[in-house]
Amino acid sequence: MTGSRLRSGQLAEAAGVNPQTLRYYERRGLLDAPERSPGGHRLYPAETVTLLRVIKTAQRLGFTLDEVADLLDAGRHQHRSRSDTGLQARAREKLVEIEQRLADLTVIRDTLRDAISAGCDDLVACAGSTCCPLPFAALADHRPRGR
């Protein structure tokens, strides 16, 4: 299949994405602009299927499109890449981020379970109760940094 070209619809179907995704990824610089057929159809190299699958997998792993673009760029320039910008470093950073999100979600889950067990049924009434497990006071005192 090397050297063969796929039209937008064929590529999108093979990679499991929407055809508009291809144009969006082109605008974002994730995909190179495709060649055009004499009739004006976009023609992508068959290898683009793999690239699209890599992008979608990286997104499912929690990487943003900006982070995916950086990873792809680092991979293209591996010979001059620093060790702190490659996949290993980025994967470690993402793992720390995901573990923090999991910890946050665990606290949220446990708090919601406590609210259900306590019979909380009205947020305003619950906020005034000393036995309410919801952290209203702590959240009210929390101010985002930089504001």
Short mmCIF file of N, CA and C in Angstrom, two decimals, residues 5-99:
data_model
loop_
_atom_site.label_atom_id
_atom_site.label_comp_id
_atom_site.label_asym_id
_atom_site.label_seq_id
_atom_site.Cartn_x
_atom_site.Cartn_y
_atom_site.Cartn_z
N ARG A 5 -2.60 6.46 -2.52
CA ARG A 5 -3.23 7.66 -1.97
C ARG A 5 -4.69 7.37 -1.64
N LEU A 6 -5.17 7.99 -0.58
CA LEU A 6 -6.55 7.84 -0.16
C LEU A 6 -7.26 9.18 -0.22
N ARG A 7 -8.50 9.15 -0.67
CA ARG A 7 -9.32 10.36 -0.62
C ARG A 7 -9.73 10.60 0.82
N SER A 8 -10.21 11.80 1.10
CA SER A 8 -10.58 12.19 2.47
C SER A 8 -11.53 11.19 3.11
N GLY A 9 -12.59 10.83 2.42
CA GLY A 9 -13.57 9.91 2.98
C GLY A 9 -12.98 8.54 3.27
N GLN A 10 -12.14 8.06 2.37
CA GLN A 10 -11.50 6.77 2.57
C GLN A 10 -10.57 6.80 3.78
N LEU A 11 -9.81 7.86 3.88
CA LEU A 11 -8.88 8.01 5.01
C LEU A 11 -9.64 8.11 6.32
N ALA A 12 -10.66 8.94 6.34
CA ALA A 12 -11.44 9.12 7.56
C ALA A 12 -12.05 7.80 8.01
N GLU A 13 -12.61 7.05 7.07
CA GLU A 13 -13.21 5.76 7.42
C GLU A 13 -12.16 4.78 7.93
N ALA A 14 -11.03 4.71 7.25
CA ALA A 14 -9.97 3.77 7.65
C ALA A 14 -9.42 4.09 9.03
N ALA A 15 -9.36 5.37 9.37
CA ALA A 15 -8.79 5.79 10.65
C ALA A 15 -9.84 5.93 11.74
N GLY A 16 -11.12 5.86 11.37
CA GLY A 16 -12.18 5.99 12.36
C GLY A 16 -12.39 7.40 12.86
N VAL A 17 -12.22 8.37 11.96
CA VAL A 17 -12.44 9.77 12.32
C VAL A 17 -13.45 10.39 11.35
N ASN A 18 -13.90 11.57 11.69
CA ASN A 18 -14.81 12.33 10.85
C ASN A 18 -14.01 13.04 9.76
N PRO A 19 -14.52 13.15 8.53
CA PRO A 19 -13.76 13.86 7.49
C PRO A 19 -13.38 15.29 7.87
N GLN A 20 -14.22 15.97 8.66
CA GLN A 20 -13.88 17.34 9.08
C GLN A 20 -12.67 17.35 10.01
N THR A 21 -12.43 16.23 10.68
CA THR A 21 -11.27 16.12 11.56
C THR A 21 -9.98 16.28 10.76
N LEU A 22 -9.97 15.74 9.53
CA LEU A 22 -8.78 15.85 8.69
C LEU A 22 -8.42 17.30 8.42
N ARG A 23 -9.41 18.07 8.04
CA ARG A 23 -9.15 19.50 7.76
C ARG A 23 -8.72 20.24 9.03
N TYR A 24 -9.36 19.90 10.15
CA TYR A 24 -9.00 20.53 11.40
C TYR A 24 -7.55 20.21 11.77
N TYR A 25 -7.16 18.96 11.63
CA TYR A 25 -5.79 18.58 11.94
C TYR A 25 -4.80 19.24 10.98
N GLU A 26 -5.21 19.45 9.74
CA GLU A 26 -4.35 20.18 8.80
C GLU A 26 -4.14 21.61 9.28
N ARG A 27 -5.24 22.27 9.67
CA ARG A 27 -5.13 23.65 10.16
C ARG A 27 -4.26 23.73 11.41
N ARG A 28 -4.33 22.70 12.25
CA ARG A 28 -3.53 22.67 13.49
C ARG A 28 -2.09 22.27 13.23
N GLY A 29 -1.78 21.81 12.02
CA GLY A 29 -0.42 21.42 11.69
C GLY A 29 -0.09 19.98 12.06
N LEU A 30 -1.09 19.20 12.44
CA LEU A 30 -0.86 17.81 12.78
C LEU A 30 -0.73 16.95 11.52
N LEU A 31 -1.41 17.34 10.46
CA LEU A 31 -1.32 16.66 9.17
C LEU A 31 -0.79 17.63 8.14
N ASP A 32 0.05 17.13 7.25
CA ASP A 32 0.50 17.93 6.13
C ASP A 32 -0.64 18.12 5.16
N ALA A 33 -0.61 19.23 4.45
CA ALA A 33 -1.62 19.46 3.41
C ALA A 33 -1.48 18.36 2.37
N PRO A 34 -2.60 17.76 1.97
CA PRO A 34 -2.52 16.65 1.03
C PRO A 34 -2.32 17.13 -0.40
N GLU A 35 -1.90 16.19 -1.24
CA GLU A 35 -1.85 16.47 -2.67
C GLU A 35 -3.28 16.56 -3.16
N ARG A 36 -3.43 17.05 -4.37
CA ARG A 36 -4.76 17.14 -4.98
C ARG A 36 -4.78 16.33 -6.26
N SER A 37 -5.91 15.69 -6.50
CA SER A 37 -6.09 14.97 -7.76
C SER A 37 -6.39 16.00 -8.84
N PRO A 38 -6.32 15.61 -10.11
CA PRO A 38 -6.69 16.55 -11.17
C PRO A 38 -8.11 17.10 -10.99
N GLY A 39 -8.98 16.32 -10.35
CA GLY A 39 -10.35 16.76 -10.11
C GLY A 39 -10.49 17.56 -8.81
N GLY A 40 -9.39 17.80 -8.11
CA GLY A 40 -9.42 18.61 -6.90
C GLY A 40 -9.63 17.85 -5.60
N HIS A 41 -9.71 16.52 -5.67
CA HIS A 41 -9.89 15.72 -4.46
C HIS A 41 -8.59 15.69 -3.66
N ARG A 42 -8.73 15.75 -2.35
CA ARG A 42 -7.58 15.64 -1.46
C ARG A 42 -7.10 14.20 -1.48
N LEU A 43 -5.81 14.01 -1.65
CA LEU A 43 -5.22 12.68 -1.69
C LEU A 43 -4.13 12.57 -0.62
N TYR A 44 -4.35 11.69 0.33
CA TYR A 44 -3.44 11.52 1.45
C TYR A 44 -2.61 10.25 1.27
N PRO A 45 -1.37 10.26 1.71
CA PRO A 45 -0.58 9.02 1.71
C PRO A 45 -1.26 8.00 2.63
N ALA A 46 -1.18 6.73 2.28
CA ALA A 46 -1.81 5.67 3.08
C ALA A 46 -1.27 5.65 4.51
N GLU A 47 -0.03 6.08 4.70
CA GLU A 47 0.58 6.09 6.03
C GLU A 47 -0.13 7.06 6.98
N THR A 48 -0.94 7.94 6.44
CA THR A 48 -1.66 8.91 7.27
C THR A 48 -2.65 8.21 8.19
N VAL A 49 -3.11 7.03 7.80
CA VAL A 49 -4.01 6.26 8.68
C VAL A 49 -3.31 6.00 10.01
N THR A 50 -2.07 5.57 9.95
CA THR A 50 -1.31 5.30 11.18
C THR A 50 -1.13 6.57 11.99
N LEU A 51 -0.80 7.66 11.34
CA LEU A 51 -0.62 8.93 12.05
C LEU A 51 -1.91 9.33 12.76
N LEU A 52 -3.04 9.21 12.09
CA LEU A 52 -4.32 9.56 12.71
C LEU A 52 -4.61 8.66 13.91
N ARG A 53 -4.30 7.39 13.80
CA ARG A 53 -4.52 6.48 14.92
C ARG A 53 -3.61 6.84 16.09
N VAL A 54 -2.40 7.26 15.80
CA VAL A 54 -1.48 7.71 16.86
C VAL A 54 -2.04 8.93 17.56
N ILE A 55 -2.54 9.89 16.79
CA ILE A 55 -3.11 11.12 17.36
C ILE A 55 -4.29 10.78 18.26
N LYS A 56 -5.20 9.96 17.77
CA LYS A 56 -6.39 9.61 18.55
C LYS A 56 -6.02 8.83 19.81
N THR A 57 -5.05 7.94 19.71
CA THR A 57 -4.62 7.17 20.88
C THR A 57 -3.99 8.10 21.92
N ALA A 58 -3.16 9.02 21.46
CA ALA A 58 -2.53 9.98 22.39
C ALA A 58 -3.61 10.81 23.09
N GLN A 59 -4.64 11.20 22.36
CA GLN A 59 -5.73 11.95 22.99
C GLN A 59 -6.43 11.11 24.04
N ARG A 60 -6.67 9.84 23.74
CA ARG A 60 -7.33 8.95 24.71
C ARG A 60 -6.45 8.76 25.95
N LEU A 61 -5.16 8.91 25.80
CA LEU A 61 -4.25 8.80 26.93
C LEU A 61 -4.17 10.10 27.73
N GLY A 62 -4.91 11.11 27.29
CA GLY A 62 -4.99 12.36 28.05
C GLY A 62 -4.17 13.50 27.50
N PHE A 63 -3.47 13.31 26.39
CA PHE A 63 -2.68 14.39 25.81
C PHE A 63 -3.59 15.33 25.04
N THR A 64 -3.35 16.63 25.18
CA THR A 64 -4.09 17.62 24.40
C THR A 64 -3.53 17.62 22.97
N LEU A 65 -4.25 18.24 22.06
CA LEU A 65 -3.74 18.32 20.68
C LEU A 65 -2.44 19.11 20.61
N ASP A 66 -2.29 20.12 21.44
CA ASP A 66 -1.03 20.86 21.47
C ASP A 66 0.11 19.95 21.93
N GLU A 67 -0.16 19.13 22.94
CA GLU A 67 0.86 18.19 23.42
C GLU A 67 1.16 17.13 22.37
N VAL A 68 0.12 16.67 21.67
CA VAL A 68 0.33 15.69 20.59
C VAL A 68 1.21 16.31 19.51
N ALA A 69 0.93 17.55 19.14
CA ALA A 69 1.73 18.23 18.12
C ALA A 69 3.19 18.32 18.55
N ASP A 70 3.42 18.65 19.82
CA ASP A 70 4.79 18.72 20.33
C ASP A 70 5.48 17.35 20.28
N LEU A 71 4.73 16.31 20.66
CA LEU A 71 5.30 14.96 20.62
C LEU A 71 5.64 14.53 19.20
N LEU A 72 4.74 14.84 18.26
CA LEU A 72 5.00 14.50 16.86
C LEU A 72 6.21 15.26 16.35
N ASP A 73 6.30 16.54 16.71
CA ASP A 73 7.43 17.35 16.28
C ASP A 73 8.73 16.83 16.87
N ALA A 74 8.69 16.45 18.15
CA ALA A 74 9.89 15.91 18.79
C ALA A 74 10.31 14.61 18.11
N GLY A 75 9.34 13.79 17.73
CA GLY A 75 9.65 12.54 17.04
C GLY A 75 10.25 12.77 15.67
N ARG A 76 9.80 13.80 14.98
CA ARG A 76 10.33 14.12 13.65
C ARG A 76 11.76 14.64 13.73
N HIS A 77 12.09 15.26 14.85
CA HIS A 77 13.41 15.87 15.02
C HIS A 77 14.20 15.16 16.11
N GLN A 78 14.06 13.85 16.18
CA GLN A 78 14.68 13.06 17.25
C GLN A 78 16.18 13.27 17.36
N HIS A 79 16.84 13.41 16.24
CA HIS A 79 18.29 13.52 16.27
C HIS A 79 18.77 14.77 17.00
N ARG A 80 17.92 15.79 17.08
CA ARG A 80 18.33 16.99 17.81
C ARG A 80 17.43 17.26 19.01
N SER A 81 16.65 16.25 19.36
CA SER A 81 15.73 16.38 20.49
C SER A 81 16.47 16.23 21.81
N ARG A 82 16.04 17.02 22.79
CA ARG A 82 16.57 16.87 24.14
C ARG A 82 15.78 15.78 24.84
N SER A 83 16.40 15.12 25.78
CA SER A 83 15.74 14.01 26.48
C SER A 83 14.53 14.48 27.28
N ASP A 84 14.45 15.76 27.64
CA ASP A 84 13.34 16.23 28.45
C ASP A 84 12.13 16.64 27.60
N THR A 85 12.19 16.46 26.29
CA THR A 85 11.06 16.84 25.44
C THR A 85 10.45 15.65 24.73
N GLY A 86 11.00 14.45 24.88
CA GLY A 86 10.52 13.28 24.17
C GLY A 86 9.35 12.62 24.85
N LEU A 87 8.95 11.50 24.27
CA LEU A 87 7.79 10.76 24.75
C LEU A 87 7.96 10.31 26.19
N GLN A 88 9.12 9.82 26.57
CA GLN A 88 9.32 9.33 27.93
C GLN A 88 9.06 10.43 28.96
N ALA A 89 9.63 11.59 28.73
CA ALA A 89 9.45 12.70 29.68
C ALA A 89 8.00 13.17 29.70
N ARG A 90 7.41 13.28 28.52
CA ARG A 90 6.02 13.74 28.45
C ARG A 90 5.07 12.72 29.07
N ALA A 91 5.35 11.43 28.86
CA ALA A 91 4.50 10.39 29.43
C ALA A 91 4.59 10.42 30.96
N ARG A 92 5.79 10.66 31.49
CA ARG A 92 5.95 10.76 32.95
C ARG A 92 5.14 11.94 33.49
N GLU A 93 5.24 13.09 32.81
CA GLU A 93 4.49 14.28 33.24
C GLU A 93 2.99 14.02 33.18
N LYS A 94 2.54 13.38 32.11
CA LYS A 94 1.11 13.10 31.95
C LYS A 94 0.65 12.12 33.01
N LEU A 95 1.48 11.14 33.35
CA LEU A 95 1.13 10.18 34.39
C LEU A 95 0.93 10.87 35.73
N VAL A 96 1.81 11.81 36.06
CA VAL A 96 1.66 12.56 37.31
C VAL A 96 0.34 13.33 37.29
N GLU A 97 0.05 13.97 36.17
CA GLU A 97 -1.20 14.73 36.02
C GLU A 97 -2.42 13.81 36.18
N ILE A 98 -2.39 12.65 35.54
CA ILE A 98 -3.51 11.71 35.60
C ILE A 98 -3.67 11.18 37.02
N GLU A 99 -2.57 10.87 37.67
CA GLU A 99 -2.65 10.38 39.05
C GLU A 99 -3.25 11.43 39.97
#
